[in-house]
Short mmCIF file of C-alpha atoms and ligand atoms in Angstrom, two decimals:
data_model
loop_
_atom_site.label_atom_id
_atom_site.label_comp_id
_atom_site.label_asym_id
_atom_site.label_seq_id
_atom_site.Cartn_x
_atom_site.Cartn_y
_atom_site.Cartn_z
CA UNK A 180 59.99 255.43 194.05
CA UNK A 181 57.82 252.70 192.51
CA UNK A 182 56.71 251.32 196.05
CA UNK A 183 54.94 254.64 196.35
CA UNK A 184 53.44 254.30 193.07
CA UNK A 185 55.55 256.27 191.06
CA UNK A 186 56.26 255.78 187.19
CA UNK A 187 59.86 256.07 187.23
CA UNK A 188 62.85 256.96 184.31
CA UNK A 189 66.44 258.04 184.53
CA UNK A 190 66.84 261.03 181.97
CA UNK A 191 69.99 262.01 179.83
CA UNK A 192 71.95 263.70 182.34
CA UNK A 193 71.30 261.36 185.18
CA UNK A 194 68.10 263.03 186.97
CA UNK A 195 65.67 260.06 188.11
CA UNK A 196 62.41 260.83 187.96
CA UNK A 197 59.21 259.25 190.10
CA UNK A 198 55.94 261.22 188.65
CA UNK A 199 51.87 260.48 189.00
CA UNK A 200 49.80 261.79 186.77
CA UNK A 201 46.69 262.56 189.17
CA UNK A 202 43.25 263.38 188.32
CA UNK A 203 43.92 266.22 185.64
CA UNK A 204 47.18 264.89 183.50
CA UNK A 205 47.35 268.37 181.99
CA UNK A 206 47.48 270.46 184.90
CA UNK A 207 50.36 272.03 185.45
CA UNK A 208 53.01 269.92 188.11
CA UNK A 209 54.03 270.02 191.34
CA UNK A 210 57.59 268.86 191.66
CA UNK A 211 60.10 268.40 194.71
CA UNK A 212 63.10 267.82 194.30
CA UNK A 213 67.27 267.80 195.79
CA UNK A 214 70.56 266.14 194.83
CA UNK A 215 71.34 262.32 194.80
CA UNK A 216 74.86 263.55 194.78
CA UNK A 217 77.45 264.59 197.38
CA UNK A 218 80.95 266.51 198.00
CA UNK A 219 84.00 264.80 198.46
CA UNK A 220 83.69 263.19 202.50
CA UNK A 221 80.76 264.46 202.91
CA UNK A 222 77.82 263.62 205.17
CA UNK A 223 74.42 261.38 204.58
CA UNK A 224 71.74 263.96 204.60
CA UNK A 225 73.10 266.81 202.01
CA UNK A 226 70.20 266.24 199.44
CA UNK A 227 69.08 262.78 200.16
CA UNK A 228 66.72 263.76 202.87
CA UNK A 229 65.01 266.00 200.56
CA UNK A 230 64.39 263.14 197.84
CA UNK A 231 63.60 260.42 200.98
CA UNK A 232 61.36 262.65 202.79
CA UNK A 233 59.36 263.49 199.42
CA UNK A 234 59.00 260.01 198.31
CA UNK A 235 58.32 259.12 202.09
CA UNK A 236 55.21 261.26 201.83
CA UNK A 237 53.78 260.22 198.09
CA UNK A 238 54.08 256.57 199.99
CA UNK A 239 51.51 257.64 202.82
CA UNK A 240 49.21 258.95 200.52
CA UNK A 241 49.41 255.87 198.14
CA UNK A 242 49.01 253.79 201.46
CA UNK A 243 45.95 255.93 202.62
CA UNK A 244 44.68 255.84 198.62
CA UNK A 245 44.76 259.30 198.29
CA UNK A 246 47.57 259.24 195.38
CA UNK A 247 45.51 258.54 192.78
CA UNK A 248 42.87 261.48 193.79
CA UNK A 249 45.87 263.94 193.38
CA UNK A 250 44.41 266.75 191.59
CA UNK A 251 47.61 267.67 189.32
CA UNK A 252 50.92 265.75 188.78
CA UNK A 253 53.00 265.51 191.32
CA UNK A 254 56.83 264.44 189.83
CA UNK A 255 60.04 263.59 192.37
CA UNK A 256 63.23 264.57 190.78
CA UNK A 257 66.93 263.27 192.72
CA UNK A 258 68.82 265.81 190.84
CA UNK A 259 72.67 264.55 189.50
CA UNK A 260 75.72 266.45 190.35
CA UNK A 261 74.08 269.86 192.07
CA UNK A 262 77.67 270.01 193.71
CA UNK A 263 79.75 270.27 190.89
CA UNK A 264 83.01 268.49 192.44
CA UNK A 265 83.90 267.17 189.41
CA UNK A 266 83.34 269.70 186.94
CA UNK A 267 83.08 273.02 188.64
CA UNK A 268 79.48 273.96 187.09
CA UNK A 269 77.27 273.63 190.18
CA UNK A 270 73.42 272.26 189.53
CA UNK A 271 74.63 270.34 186.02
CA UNK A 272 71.50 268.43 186.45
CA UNK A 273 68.74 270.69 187.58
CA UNK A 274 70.08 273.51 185.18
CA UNK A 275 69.77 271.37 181.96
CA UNK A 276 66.38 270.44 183.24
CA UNK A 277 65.49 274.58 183.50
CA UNK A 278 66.91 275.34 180.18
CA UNK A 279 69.59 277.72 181.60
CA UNK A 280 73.16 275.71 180.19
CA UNK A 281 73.89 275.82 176.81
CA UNK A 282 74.78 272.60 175.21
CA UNK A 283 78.46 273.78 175.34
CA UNK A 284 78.04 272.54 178.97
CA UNK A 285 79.13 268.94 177.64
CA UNK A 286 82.38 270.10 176.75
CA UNK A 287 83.38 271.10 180.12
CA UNK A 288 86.06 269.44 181.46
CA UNK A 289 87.56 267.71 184.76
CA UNK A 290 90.96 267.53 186.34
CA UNK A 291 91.60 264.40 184.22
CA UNK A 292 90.46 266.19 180.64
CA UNK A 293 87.33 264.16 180.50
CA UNK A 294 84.63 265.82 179.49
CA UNK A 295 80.85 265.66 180.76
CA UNK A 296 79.95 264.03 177.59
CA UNK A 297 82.40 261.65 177.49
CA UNK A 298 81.20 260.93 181.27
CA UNK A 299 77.67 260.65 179.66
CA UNK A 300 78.71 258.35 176.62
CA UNK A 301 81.05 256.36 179.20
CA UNK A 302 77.77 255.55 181.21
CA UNK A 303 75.56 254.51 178.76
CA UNK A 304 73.67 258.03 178.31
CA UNK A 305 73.80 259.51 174.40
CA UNK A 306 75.74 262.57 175.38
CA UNK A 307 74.41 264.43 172.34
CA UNK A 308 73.17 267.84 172.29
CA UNK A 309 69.78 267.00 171.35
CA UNK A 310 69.53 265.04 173.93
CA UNK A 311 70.97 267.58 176.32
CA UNK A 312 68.79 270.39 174.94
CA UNK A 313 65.71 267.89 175.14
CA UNK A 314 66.07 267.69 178.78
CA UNK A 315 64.68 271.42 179.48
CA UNK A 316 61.39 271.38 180.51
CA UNK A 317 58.44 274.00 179.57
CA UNK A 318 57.26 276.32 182.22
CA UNK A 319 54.12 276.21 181.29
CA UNK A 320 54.06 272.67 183.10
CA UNK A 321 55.30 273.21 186.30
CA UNK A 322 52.78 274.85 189.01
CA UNK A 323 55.67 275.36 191.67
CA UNK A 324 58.73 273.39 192.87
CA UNK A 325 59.49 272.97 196.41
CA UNK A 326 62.68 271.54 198.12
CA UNK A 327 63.22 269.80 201.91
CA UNK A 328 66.91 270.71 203.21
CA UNK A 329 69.14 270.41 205.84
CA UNK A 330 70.02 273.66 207.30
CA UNK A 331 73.69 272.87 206.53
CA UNK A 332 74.18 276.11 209.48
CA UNK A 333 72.99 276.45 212.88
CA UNK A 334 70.41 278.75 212.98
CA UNK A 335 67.64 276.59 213.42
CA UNK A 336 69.31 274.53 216.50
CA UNK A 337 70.46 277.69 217.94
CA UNK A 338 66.50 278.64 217.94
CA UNK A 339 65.71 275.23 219.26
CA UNK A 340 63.04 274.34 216.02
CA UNK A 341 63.52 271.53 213.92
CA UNK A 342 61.85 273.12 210.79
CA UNK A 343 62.32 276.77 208.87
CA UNK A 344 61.52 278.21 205.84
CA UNK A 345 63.51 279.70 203.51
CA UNK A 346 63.26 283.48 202.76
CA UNK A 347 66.42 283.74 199.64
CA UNK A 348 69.57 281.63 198.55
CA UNK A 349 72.75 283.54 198.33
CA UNK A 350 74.26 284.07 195.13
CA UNK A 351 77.38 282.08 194.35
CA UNK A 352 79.99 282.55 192.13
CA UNK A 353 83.49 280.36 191.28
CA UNK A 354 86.60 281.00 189.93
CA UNK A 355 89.33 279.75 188.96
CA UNK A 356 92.61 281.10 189.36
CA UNK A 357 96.03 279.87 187.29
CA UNK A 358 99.49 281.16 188.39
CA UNK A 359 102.13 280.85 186.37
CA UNK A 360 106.03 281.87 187.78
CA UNK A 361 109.40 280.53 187.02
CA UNK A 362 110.19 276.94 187.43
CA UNK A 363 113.37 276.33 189.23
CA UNK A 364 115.59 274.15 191.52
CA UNK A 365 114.71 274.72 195.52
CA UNK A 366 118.15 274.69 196.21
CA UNK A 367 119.75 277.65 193.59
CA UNK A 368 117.42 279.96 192.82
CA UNK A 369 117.69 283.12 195.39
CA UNK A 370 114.72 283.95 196.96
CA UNK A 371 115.14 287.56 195.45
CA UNK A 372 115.29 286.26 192.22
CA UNK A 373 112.40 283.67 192.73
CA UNK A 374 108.88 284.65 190.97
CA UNK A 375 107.13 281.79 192.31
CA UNK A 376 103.43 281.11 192.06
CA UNK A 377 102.70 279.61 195.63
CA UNK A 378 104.10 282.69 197.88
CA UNK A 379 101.77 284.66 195.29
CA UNK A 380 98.87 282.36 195.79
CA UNK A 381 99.57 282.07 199.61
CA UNK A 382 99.24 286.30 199.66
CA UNK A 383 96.35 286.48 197.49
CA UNK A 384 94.53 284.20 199.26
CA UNK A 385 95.18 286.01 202.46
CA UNK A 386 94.04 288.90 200.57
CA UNK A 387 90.78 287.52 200.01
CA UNK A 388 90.23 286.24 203.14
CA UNK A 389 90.85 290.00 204.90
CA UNK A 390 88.72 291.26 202.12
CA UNK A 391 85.97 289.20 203.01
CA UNK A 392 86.15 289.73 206.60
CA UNK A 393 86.34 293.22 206.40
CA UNK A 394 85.26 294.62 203.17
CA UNK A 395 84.97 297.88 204.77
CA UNK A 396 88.82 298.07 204.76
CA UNK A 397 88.61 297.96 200.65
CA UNK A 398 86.57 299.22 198.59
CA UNK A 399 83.71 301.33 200.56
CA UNK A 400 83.23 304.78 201.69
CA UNK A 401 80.57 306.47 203.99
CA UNK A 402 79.65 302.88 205.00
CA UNK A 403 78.69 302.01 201.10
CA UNK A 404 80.30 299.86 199.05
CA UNK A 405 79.63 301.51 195.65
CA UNK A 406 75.93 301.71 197.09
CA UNK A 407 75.56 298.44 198.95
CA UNK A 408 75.58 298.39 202.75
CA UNK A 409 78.33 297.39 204.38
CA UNK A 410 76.19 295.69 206.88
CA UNK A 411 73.93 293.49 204.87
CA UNK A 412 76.85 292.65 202.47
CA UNK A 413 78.83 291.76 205.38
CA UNK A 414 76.49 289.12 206.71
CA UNK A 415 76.25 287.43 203.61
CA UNK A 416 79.44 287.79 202.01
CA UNK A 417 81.49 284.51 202.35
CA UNK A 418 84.60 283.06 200.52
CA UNK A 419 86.51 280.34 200.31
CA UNK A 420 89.72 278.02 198.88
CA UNK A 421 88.65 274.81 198.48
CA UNK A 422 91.08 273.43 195.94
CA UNK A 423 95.19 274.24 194.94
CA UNK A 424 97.23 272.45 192.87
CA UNK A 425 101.09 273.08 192.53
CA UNK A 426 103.01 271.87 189.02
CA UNK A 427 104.95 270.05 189.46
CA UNK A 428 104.14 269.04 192.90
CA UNK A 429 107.99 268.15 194.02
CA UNK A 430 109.16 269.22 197.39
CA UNK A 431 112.57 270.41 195.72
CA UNK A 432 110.78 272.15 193.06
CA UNK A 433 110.05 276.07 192.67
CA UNK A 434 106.62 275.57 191.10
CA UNK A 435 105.84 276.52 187.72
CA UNK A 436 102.46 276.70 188.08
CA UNK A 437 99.74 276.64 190.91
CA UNK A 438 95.79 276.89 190.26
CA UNK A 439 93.12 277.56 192.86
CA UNK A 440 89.46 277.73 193.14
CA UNK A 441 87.51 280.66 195.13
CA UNK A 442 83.94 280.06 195.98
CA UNK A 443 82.51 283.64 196.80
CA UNK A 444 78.76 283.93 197.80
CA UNK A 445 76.69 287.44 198.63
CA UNK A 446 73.05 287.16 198.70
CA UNK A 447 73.52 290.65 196.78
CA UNK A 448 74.52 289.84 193.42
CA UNK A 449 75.44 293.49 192.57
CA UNK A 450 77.44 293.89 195.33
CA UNK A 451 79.25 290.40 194.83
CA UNK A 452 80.06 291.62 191.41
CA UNK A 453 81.25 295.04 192.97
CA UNK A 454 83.83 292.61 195.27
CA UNK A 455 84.97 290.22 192.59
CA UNK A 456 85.89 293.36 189.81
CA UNK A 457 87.47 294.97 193.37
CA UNK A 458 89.41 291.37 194.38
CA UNK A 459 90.46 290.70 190.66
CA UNK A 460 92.19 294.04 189.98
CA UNK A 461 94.27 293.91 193.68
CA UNK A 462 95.42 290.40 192.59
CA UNK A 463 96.42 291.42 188.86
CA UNK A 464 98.29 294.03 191.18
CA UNK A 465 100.07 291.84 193.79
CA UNK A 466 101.09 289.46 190.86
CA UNK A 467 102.50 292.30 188.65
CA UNK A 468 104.48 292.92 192.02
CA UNK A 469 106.00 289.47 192.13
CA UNK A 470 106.68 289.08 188.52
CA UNK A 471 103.71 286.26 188.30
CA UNK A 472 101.00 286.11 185.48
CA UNK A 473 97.39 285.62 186.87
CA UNK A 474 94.60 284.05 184.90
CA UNK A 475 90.96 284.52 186.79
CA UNK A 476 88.29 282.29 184.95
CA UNK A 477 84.48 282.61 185.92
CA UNK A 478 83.71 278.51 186.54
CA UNK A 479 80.41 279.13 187.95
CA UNK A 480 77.66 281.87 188.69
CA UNK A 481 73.90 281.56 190.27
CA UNK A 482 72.54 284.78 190.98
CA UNK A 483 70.63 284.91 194.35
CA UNK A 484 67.09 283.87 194.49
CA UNK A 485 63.90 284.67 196.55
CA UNK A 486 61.75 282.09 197.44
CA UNK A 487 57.95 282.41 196.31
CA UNK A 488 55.59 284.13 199.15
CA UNK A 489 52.75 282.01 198.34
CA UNK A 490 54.61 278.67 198.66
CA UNK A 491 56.62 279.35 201.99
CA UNK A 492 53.56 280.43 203.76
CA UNK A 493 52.11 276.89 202.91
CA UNK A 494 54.96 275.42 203.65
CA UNK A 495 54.78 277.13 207.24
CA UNK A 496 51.24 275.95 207.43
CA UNK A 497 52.55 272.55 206.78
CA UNK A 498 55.62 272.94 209.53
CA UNK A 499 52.86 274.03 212.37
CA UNK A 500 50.66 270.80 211.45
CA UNK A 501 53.89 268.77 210.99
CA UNK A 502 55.08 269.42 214.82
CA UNK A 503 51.06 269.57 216.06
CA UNK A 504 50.82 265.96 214.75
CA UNK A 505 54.28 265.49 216.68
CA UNK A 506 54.01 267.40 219.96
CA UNK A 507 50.36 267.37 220.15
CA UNK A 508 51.02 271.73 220.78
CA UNK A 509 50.95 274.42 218.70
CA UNK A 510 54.42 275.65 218.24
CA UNK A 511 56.03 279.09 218.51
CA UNK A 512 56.44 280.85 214.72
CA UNK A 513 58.25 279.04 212.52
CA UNK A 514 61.64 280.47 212.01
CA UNK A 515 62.23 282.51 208.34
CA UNK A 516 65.88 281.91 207.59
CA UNK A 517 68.53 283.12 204.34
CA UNK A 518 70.32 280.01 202.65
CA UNK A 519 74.42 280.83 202.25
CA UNK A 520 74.09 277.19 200.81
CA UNK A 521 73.17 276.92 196.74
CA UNK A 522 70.46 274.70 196.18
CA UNK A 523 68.89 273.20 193.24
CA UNK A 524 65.95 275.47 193.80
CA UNK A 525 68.08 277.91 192.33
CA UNK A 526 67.86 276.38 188.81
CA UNK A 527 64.36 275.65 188.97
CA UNK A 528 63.89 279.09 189.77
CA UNK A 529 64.30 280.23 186.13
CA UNK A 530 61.10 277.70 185.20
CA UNK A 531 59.19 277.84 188.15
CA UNK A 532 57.98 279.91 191.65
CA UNK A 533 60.38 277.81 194.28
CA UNK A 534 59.93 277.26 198.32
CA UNK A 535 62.29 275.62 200.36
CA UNK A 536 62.14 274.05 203.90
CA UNK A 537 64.95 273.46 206.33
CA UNK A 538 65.54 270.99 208.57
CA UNK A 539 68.11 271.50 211.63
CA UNK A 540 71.23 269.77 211.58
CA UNK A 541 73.62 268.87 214.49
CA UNK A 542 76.00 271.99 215.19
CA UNK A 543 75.20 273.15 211.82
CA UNK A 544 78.42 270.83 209.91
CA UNK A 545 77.54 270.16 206.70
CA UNK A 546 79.91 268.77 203.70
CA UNK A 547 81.44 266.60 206.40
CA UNK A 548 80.82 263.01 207.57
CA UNK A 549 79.63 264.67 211.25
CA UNK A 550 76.79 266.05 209.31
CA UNK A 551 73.75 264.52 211.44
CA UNK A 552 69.91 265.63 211.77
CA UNK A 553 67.62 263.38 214.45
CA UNK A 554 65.26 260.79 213.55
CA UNK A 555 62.57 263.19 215.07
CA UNK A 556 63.69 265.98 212.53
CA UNK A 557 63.48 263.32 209.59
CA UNK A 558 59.99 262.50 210.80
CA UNK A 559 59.37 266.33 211.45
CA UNK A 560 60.60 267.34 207.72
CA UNK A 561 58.27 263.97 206.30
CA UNK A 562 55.04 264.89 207.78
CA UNK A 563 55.85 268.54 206.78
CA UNK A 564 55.67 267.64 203.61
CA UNK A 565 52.99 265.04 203.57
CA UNK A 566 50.72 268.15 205.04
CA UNK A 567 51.63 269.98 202.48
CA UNK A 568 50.75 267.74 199.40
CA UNK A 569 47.57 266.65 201.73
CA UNK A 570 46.51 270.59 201.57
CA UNK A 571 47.52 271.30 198.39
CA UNK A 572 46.50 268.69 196.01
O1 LIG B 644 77.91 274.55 197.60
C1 LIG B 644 76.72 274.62 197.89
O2 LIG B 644 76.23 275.66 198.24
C2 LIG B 644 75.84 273.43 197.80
O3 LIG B 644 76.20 272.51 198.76
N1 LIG B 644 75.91 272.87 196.49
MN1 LIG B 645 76.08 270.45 199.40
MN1 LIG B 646 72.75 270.29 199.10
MN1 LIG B 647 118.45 267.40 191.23
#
């Protein structure tokens, strides 16, 4: 960030920061943003592009000594944890920075009992809740927050375009779900007499899985789910099992215990709410059945956002200049696409108007180590944005 002439800092919670001032130090900011961090074996683009191809661009214009005739200040934020592997609350770093977790945040916990502010202390950040709370930032500074994405699906590649803009995120919500049966010896215990918590998680996960694929099988009637469309919820309505863990984890052992996480997403929020209340009370129900106690904890919620009109059409302007400075031809429309993915735009959404651009990705794999977008993309997505801080500041 400094070779493009960025004064640079590393905030309480692990953001790092690149910002110029520009011309008028009190207007309000454009910032651009994504996540330094990743999922477990995951690919090299998730996030980093977005942080490379913004500081890519401030670097042409400092080359080309337009930075300093920036009308407002222009700040590049590499977001920490926006996946939330470790501690289940997705966008820790972009959401302290909009204000929207409260400092109880540091108290949550990982697998290992270690909390996020003994994480901070451990690497050298205070960990306090003044400085947690002193990381939001006022609205009245920020003029508009974009974001540069991989597609992480493949829309984009099926159209043949390397660049789209982003109409809405889905909402996203995560839960946790404890199991707790009787403990017992794999050999003795009858299987009649068994109330074991993996043969309940293995049927309610089933459960969810047909209730996702066909919701119209559970809770709707007349083709409405409690008022939502069947249709539209169906398209975005996506949920999966990521994580289980079995106590005591012994191939002779009946387990005592056995915890799993559901990720459910909806770009309807209502109607995502409508599912979970739905899902919840048929697994109290198939638990009850098998003599199992079922604990459902709400980990993590981001209600769906839509992207700001004003910003996406720029940064359409931007992709049509982007591939004429590539191809030399002016392209067909660029392509308008929904995001089943959570991005950190979300969070900034709550201080700020947000537009997002995608870039394609091979096959559309994401969160994988095949994840893969072209070196003409990369330069696409670059001079996408370049055009767009060229026309806008
Ligand atoms: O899970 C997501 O949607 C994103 O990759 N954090
Ligand atoms: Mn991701
Ligand atoms: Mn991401
Ligand atoms: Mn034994």
């Amino acid at each position: 960030m400094e070779d493009a002439g960025l004064r640079t800092w590393v905030d309480q919670i692990g953001n790092v920061h690149g910002r110029v001032e520009g011309i008028n130090a009190t207007a309000k900011a454009l910032i651009i943003g994504s996540h330094l961090d990743t999922v477990i074996d995951a690919g090299m683009f998730d996030g980093s592009l977005g942080i490379v191809c913004a500081v890519s661009a401030l670097k042409v214009l400092k080359i080309n000594g337009k930075l300093e005739n920036v009308t407002r200040p222009i700040e590049v934020i590499a977001f920490s944890d926006e996946e939330g592997v470790r501690f289940q609350t997705a966008f820790l770093g972009s959401a302290a920075l909009a204000g929207t977790l409260p400092a109880s945040a540091l108290q949550i916990s990982d697998k290992s009992d270690v909390t996020v502010q003994d994480a901070l202390k451990e690497n050298s950040f205070e960990g306090t809740e003044e400085s947690f709370l002193q990381l939001k930032y006022d609205q009245r500074s920020v003029w508009g927050y974009i974001e540069v994405h991989i597609e992480q699906g493949p829309v984009l590649e099926s159209l043949g375009f390397p660049l789209g803009v982003v109409k809405g995120i889905a909402g996203q919500t995560r839960l946790k779900v404890t199991l707790s049966g009787a403990q017992g010896h794999a050999g003795t215990v009858p299987m009649a007499m068994r109330k074991d918590p993996m043969t309940a998680a293995a049927e309610l996960i089933l459960l969810l899985e047909s209730f996702c694929k066909h919701p119209e099988n559970f809770i709707f009637y007349d083709g409405q789910c409690k008022g939502f469309s069947v249709e539209s919820l169906s398209q975005s309505l996506v949920c999966t099992v990521g994580e289980i863990y079995s106590w005591p984890g012994a191939s002779n052992v009946i387990p005592g215990q056995v915890t799993f996480t559901i990720d459910i997403r909806a770009m309807d929020d209502m109607a995502r709410e409508a599912i979970i209340f739905e899902l919840s009370k048929q697994m109290y129900q198939a638990c009850d059945r098998r003599s199992v106690s079922c604990v459902i904890e709400r980990k993590h919620n981001a209600e769906a956002v839509m992207c700001d009109d004003e910003l996406s059409s720029q940064l359409k302007s931007a992709s049509y200049s982007a591939m004429m400075r590539m191809t030399g031809e002016i392209p067909d429309e660029v392509p308008v696409l929904m995001s089943g993915a959570g991005h950190d735009a979300m969070a900034m959404s709550h201080i700020s108007k947000v537009g997002m651009l995608f870039v394609r990705c091979r096959g559309g794999i994401s969160h994988s180590p095949e994840e893969h977008v072209s070196d003409d993309d990369v330069w696409a997505a670059g001079l996408a944005i370049l055009s767009f801080l060229e026309t806008n500041l």
